[in-house]
Each structure stands twice: as structure tokens, then as C-alpha cells.
XYZ file of C-alpha atoms in Angstrom:
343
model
C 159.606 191.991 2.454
C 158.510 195.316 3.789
C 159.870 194.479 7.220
C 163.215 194.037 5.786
C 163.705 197.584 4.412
C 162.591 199.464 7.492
C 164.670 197.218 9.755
C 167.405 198.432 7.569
C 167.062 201.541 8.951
C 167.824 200.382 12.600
C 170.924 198.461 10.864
C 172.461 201.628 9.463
C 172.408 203.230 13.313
C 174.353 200.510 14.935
C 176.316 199.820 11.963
C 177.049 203.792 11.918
C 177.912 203.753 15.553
C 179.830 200.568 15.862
C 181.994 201.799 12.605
C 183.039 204.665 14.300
C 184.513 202.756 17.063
C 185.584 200.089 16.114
C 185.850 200.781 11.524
C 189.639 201.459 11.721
C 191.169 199.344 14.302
C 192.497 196.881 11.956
C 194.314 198.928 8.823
C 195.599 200.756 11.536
C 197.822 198.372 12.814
C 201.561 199.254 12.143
C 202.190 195.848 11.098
C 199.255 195.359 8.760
C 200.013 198.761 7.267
C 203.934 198.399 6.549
C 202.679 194.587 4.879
C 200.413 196.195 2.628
C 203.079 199.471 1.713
C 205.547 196.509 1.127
C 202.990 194.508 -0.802
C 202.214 197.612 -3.388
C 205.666 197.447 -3.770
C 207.045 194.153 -4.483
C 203.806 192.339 -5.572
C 203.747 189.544 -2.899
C 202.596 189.322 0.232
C 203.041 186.036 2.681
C 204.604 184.123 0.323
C 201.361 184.901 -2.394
C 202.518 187.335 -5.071
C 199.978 189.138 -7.738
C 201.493 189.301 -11.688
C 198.666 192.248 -11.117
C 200.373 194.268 -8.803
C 202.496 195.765 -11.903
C 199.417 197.959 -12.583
C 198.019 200.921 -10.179
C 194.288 200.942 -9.530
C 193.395 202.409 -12.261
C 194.685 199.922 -14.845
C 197.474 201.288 -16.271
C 200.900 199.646 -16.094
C 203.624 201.635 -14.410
C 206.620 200.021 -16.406
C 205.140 199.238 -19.765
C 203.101 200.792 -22.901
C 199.975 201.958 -23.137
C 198.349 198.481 -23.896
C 199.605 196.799 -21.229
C 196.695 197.035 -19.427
C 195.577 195.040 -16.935
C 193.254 192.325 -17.575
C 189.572 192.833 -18.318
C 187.857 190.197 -15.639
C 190.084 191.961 -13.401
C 189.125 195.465 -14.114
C 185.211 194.274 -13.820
C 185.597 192.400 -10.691
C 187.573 195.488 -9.519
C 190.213 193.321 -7.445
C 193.344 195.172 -8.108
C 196.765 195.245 -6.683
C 195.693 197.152 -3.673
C 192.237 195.217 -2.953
C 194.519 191.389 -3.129
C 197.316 193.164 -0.829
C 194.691 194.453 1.832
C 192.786 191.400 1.328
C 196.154 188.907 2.147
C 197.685 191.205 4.569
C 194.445 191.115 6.723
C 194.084 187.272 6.481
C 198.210 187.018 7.221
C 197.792 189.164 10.117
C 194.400 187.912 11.847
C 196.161 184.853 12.023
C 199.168 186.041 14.038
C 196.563 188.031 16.144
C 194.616 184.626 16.384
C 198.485 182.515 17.576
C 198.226 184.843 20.471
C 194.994 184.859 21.347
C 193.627 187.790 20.227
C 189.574 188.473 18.904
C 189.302 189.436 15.071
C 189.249 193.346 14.581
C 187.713 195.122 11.450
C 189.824 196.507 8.390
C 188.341 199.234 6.850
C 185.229 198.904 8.195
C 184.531 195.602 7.768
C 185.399 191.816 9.145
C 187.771 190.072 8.105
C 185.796 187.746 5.943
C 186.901 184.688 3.613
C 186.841 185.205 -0.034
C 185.035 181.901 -1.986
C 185.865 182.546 -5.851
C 186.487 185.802 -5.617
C 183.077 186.799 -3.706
C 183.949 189.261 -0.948
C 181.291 188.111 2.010
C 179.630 184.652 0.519
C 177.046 184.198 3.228
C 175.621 187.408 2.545
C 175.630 186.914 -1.118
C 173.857 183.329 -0.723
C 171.407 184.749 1.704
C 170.520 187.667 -0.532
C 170.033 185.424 -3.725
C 167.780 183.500 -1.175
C 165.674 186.762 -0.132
C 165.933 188.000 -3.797
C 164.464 184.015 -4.728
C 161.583 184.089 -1.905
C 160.284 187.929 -3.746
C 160.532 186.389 -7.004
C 158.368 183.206 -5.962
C 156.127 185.274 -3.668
C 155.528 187.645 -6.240
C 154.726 184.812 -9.085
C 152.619 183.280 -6.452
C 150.339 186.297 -6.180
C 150.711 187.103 -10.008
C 148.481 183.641 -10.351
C 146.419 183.930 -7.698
C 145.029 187.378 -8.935
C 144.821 185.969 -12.592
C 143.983 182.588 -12.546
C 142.699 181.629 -9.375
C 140.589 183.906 -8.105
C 137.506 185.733 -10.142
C 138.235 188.637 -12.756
C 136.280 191.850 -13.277
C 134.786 191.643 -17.274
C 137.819 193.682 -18.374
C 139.778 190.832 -16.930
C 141.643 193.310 -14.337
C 141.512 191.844 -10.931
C 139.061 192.497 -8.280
C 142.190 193.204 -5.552
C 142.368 196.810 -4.899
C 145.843 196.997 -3.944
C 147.504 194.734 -6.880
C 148.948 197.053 -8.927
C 151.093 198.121 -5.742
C 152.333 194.935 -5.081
C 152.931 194.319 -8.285
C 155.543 197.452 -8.123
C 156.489 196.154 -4.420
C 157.907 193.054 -5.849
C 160.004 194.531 -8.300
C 161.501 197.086 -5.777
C 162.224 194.171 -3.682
C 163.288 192.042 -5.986
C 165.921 194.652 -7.684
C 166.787 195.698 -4.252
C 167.979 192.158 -2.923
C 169.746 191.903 -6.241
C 171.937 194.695 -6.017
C 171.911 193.454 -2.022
C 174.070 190.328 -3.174
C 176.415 192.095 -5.900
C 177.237 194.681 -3.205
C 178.238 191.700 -0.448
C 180.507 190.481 -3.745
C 182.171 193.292 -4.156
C 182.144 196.766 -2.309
C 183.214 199.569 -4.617
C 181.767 202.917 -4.941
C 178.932 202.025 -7.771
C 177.952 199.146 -5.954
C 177.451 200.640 -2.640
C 175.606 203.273 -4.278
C 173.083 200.862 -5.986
C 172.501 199.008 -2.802
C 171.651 202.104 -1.217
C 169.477 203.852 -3.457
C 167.677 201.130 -3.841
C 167.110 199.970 -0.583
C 165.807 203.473 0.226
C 163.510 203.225 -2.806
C 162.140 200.212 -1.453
C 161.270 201.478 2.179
C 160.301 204.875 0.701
C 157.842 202.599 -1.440
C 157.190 200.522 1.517
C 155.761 203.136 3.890
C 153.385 205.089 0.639
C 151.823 201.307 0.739
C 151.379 201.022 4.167
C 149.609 204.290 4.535
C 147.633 203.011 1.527
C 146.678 200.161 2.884
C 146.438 200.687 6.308
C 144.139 203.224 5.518
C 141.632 201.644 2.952
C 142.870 204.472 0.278
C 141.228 203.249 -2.575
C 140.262 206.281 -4.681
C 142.866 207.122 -7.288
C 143.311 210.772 -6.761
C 143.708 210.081 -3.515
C 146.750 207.746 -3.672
C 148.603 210.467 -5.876
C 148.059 212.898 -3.312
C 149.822 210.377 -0.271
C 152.289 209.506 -3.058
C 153.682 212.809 -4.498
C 155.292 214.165 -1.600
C 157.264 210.604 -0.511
C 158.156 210.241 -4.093
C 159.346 213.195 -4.280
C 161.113 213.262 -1.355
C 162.694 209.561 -1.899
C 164.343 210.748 -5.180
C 165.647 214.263 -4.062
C 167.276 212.100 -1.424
C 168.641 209.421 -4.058
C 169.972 212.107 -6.092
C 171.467 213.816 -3.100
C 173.336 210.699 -2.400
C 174.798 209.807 -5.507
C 175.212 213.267 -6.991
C 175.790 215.361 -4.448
C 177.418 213.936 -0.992
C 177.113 210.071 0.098
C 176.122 211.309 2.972
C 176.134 208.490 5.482
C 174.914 210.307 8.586
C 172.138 212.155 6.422
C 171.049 208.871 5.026
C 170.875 206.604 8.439
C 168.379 209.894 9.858
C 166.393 209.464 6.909
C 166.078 205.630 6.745
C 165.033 205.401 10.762
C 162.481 208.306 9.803
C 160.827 206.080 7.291
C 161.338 202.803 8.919
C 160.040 203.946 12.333
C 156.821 205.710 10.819
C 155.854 201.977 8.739
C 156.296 200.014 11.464
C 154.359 202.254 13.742
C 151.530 202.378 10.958
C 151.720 198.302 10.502
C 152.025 197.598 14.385
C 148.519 199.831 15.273
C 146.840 198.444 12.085
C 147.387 195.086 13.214
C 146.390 195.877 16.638
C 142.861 197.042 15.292
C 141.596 194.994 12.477
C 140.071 191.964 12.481
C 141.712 190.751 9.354
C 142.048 187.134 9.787
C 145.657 186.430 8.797
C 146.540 189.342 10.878
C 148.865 186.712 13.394
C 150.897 186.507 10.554
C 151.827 190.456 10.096
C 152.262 190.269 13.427
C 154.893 187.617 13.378
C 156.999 189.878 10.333
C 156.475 193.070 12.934
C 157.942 190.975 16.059
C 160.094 188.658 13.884
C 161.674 191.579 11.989
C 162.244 193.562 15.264
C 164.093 190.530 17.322
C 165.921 189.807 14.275
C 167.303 193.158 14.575
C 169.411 191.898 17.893
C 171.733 190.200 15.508
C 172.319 193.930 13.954
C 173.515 195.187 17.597
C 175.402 192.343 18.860
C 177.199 192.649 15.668
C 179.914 189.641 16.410
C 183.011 188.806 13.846
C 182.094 186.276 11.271
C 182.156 182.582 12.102
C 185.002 181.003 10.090
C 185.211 183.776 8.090
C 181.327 183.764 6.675
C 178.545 183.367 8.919
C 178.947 187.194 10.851
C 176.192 189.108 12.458
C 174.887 190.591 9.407
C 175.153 187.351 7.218
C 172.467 185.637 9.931
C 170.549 188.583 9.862
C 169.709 188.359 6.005
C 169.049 184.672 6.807
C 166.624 185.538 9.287
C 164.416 187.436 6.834
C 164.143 184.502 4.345
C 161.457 182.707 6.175
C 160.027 185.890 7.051
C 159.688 186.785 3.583
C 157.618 183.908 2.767
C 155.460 184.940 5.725
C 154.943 188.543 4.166
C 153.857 187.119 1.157
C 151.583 184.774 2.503
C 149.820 187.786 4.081
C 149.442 189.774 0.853
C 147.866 186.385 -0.568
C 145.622 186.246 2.292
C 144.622 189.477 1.998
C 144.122 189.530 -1.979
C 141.440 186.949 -1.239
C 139.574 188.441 1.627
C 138.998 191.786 -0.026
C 138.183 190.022 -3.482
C 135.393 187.978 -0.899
C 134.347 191.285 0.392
C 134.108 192.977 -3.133
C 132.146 189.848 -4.699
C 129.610 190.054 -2.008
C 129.048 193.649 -2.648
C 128.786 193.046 -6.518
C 125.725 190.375 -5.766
């Protein structure tokens, strides 16, 4: 959904500002730190003790030879001696902090959230296999109404304008909610980077299409000359990130830039045409902007799942569904407008 990329870019402000209060106040409690320094060296922690903690992080054993290595699912999942002593030290000392009534703090910039088979935050996961499922349905749903529902040109290509867009649309979306749930699994440095290069492809993508659309651009030529300079600018900036500096400051400008400018372009659209399933891209513009309260309330998660975040990405399921409904809609009234020309 388009409204969940640029809304994204709000996220990264809040989440930006609210780390730097707030990111360290947890691993830099003397307590939690001397339990995890103790941890790296004895292997246990609160009674729990890791056979892995005989290897460093990277893999190699400290008292043994060179195939002594530590185990593969272990090296994949990346949960090494460091990651299970942070992770038990934090749960161990939230729940002293919780005997004397004291609030959850974040470690490392994050909540203290419950692992469920090994997946780091499992709300988020579920809830991005749930946005990543509503793409993949709403973009088979408009596959078949293009191609088997509605009339075809005599080279069989459909009469919709704009299909070849969302066509690309869904697979951004789709790949970006997938990389979305492995990142929620497990934060590591590759991970991150895929969730954020391709959530910026996404809006970067989102916001050529709105122009597009919001501006009847249906001549060819034309399109390449709106798309160069985004595209351009979309992968200098991916490349930046991952090859240059992860640049988190950089990034959050560059995201709100983009994110403002669709919604601006969507919200004065809607306000203008007299498209008639317009109420509904007005409900993803409103919906996606309330939903966005959740993102700067930002409370510690429920029981060790359901935080801030987590509901957010619920939020957007339904909304989704919504946004697809309205590129549906829309496939059929310009294939109506088109067939009436043609006669």
C-alpha cells in the first residue's frame, strides 16, 4: 500500500528522535552491563547457560581447532553468544525493574520484546506476513480483473493505462513487506539494510506513480521523463546507504521529502476529481495519517509483543485491502471511459 511507505517516512522522525532519548537507557544500566560482561564470560546467565558462548561472534572457537566451529543454524540465524546474553540479561533485569515497579526501558534501541522460536519481535513479523499476504492477493486480484474480466485490446494487452505500473507496484510492495518481516526476526546489519533499501524503493516508486496518475500522464515519453530523475535519485541514495554511510539522519530527510510530496499529490487529487471510489483513497490518506499516532506515542510492547510499532503494521492490513480496492475501481472506470471512446 502506497500509504504505508510514505507514512514510513513520518515513522523514521519519531523513531529517530525518540532513539536518541530514550535508545540507550537500558544497556546502560550498570547492572545489565556487568550481567552481560559476566555472561560472555562464563556462558550462563540467570541460571540459562549457552554451550554457544565458547565461540566469539564471528564463529570461531576460542579454546579449540579450527573446525570447531559453531553450528550452522546458528551462524544463519545470527544468535550468537553475545545476542542470547543481551537477550537474557534484558529479560532477567526488566523483571527486577518490573518487582519494583518500574516502566520497561529500551536496550539498544529497542523494547524489550519476547522471543517466540527464535523470532526477535513476533507481532511485527505476523503483521508483516499479513501486509506482505493482502499485496500478494490484491495484486492477483487485479492481475484477473485486467485479463479475464474485463475487455482486452486485439493484442490481448489490457485497456488500463496504468497496469503495467501496478503491476511493478505490487512487486515493490510485496518484496518490501517481505524483507519487512525477516528484519522484525532478526536485526543484523544485512537485514536492516534490505528493509531499508527497499522500503525507500517502494515510496520512491510510490510518488513517480502518483505524479503519473494524478496527472493523467499517459504518453510514454512522457513517463520516462517524470521517471528518470526519481530513479535516479532513489538508487544514488540506495547505494549511498549501503555502500557508502548508513546514514540514518540523511535517510529519515529523504524519506519525509518523498512521503510528504505523495501524500500532498494524493490528498489534492482526491479533493478534485470526481472519481467515484474516491471515499475510499480518502479513507487510506486519513487512515494512514491517524495510524501514524501509534508511531508517536510509541509505548513498550504489551506482554512483550503487541508494542507501538507492532499495532501500527496491523493497522495498515485493512488499509491495504482498501488501496487495492481503489486500483480495481479505477482499472474499470478508465477501461469504461476508453471503451466508450473506441465506439
Amino acid at each position: 500500500m502506497m500509504i504505508d511507505r510514505y507514512s514510513i517516512a513520518l515513522f523514521l522522525v519519531f523513531s529517530y528522535l525518540v532513539g536518541l532519548l530514550d535508545a540507550s537507557a537500558g544497556d546502560a544500566d550498570p547492572r545489565y552491563r556487568g550481567c552481560v560482561a559476566e555472561c560472555e564470560k562464563t556462558g550462563c546467565a540467570g541460571g540459562t547457560c549457552f554451550p554457544h558462548c565458547k565461540f566469539p561472534s564471528d564463529g570461531v572457537a576460542n579454546d579449540g581447532p579450527w573446525y570447531m566451529q559453531e553450528p550452522l543454524y546458528l551462524k544463519w540465524k545470527q544468535w550468537d553468544c553475545q545476542s542470547d546474553c543481551r537477550y537474557n540479561c534484558m529479560i532477567d533485569r526488566e523483571k527486577e525493574r518490573e518487582a519494583v515497579g518500574h516502566g520497561p526501558v529500551k536496550y539498544h534501541g529497542k523494547w524489550p520484546f519476547t522471543r517466540v522460536f527464535g523470532i526477535q519481535e513476533p507481532a511485527s513479523v505476523a503483521f508483516s506476513a499479513l501486509n506482505l499476504a493482502m499485496h500478494f492477493h490484491g495484486w492477483l486480484s487485479f492481475f484477473i480483473l485486467l485479463y479475464y474480466n474485463l475487455p482486452l485490446r486485439q493484442d490481448k494487452k489490457a485497456y488500463y493505462e496504468y497496469a503495467s505500473l501496478w503491476h511493478i507496484y505490487g512487486l515493490l510492495a510485496m518484496n518490501s513487506w517481505l524483507w519487512s518481516a525477516v528484519f522484525h526476526s532478526r536485526d543484523v546489519d544485512l537485514t536492516e539494510k534490505l528493509d531499508y533499501s527497499s522500503a525507500v524503493a517502494l515510496l520512491g516508486y510510490s510518488l513517480i506513480v502518483s505524479i503519473l496518475r494524478s496527472f493523467n500522464v499517459r504518453v510514454e515519453a512522457a513517463r520516462v521523463m517524470v521517471a528518470a530523475p526519481f530513479l535516479a535519485f532513489v538508487t544514488t541514495h540506495i547505494l549511498y546507504l549501503n555502500f557508502y554511510t548508513f546514514d540514518y539522519g540523511w535517510n529519515m530527510k529523504v524519506c519525509v521529502a518523498i512521503g510528504v510530496a505523495q501524500l500532498l499529490i494524493w490528498a489534492i487529487w482526491v479533493g478534485i476529481t470526481h472519481h467515484p471510489s474516491r471515499w475510499k483513497l480518502w479513507v487510506v490518506v486519513v487512515g494512514g495519517g491517524l495510524a501514524m499516532l501509534l508511531e508517536i506515542y510509541d509505548f513498550p510492547p504489551y506482554q512483550g509483543f503487541f508494542d507501538a510499532h507492532a499495532i501500527w503494521h496491523a493497522t495498515t492490513i485493512p488499509l491495504t485491502c482498501l488501496w487495492w480496492s481503489f486500483i480495481r475501481d479505477d482499472a474499470k472506470f478508465r477501461t469504461s471511459i476508453l471503451l466508450k471512446k473506441a465506439k
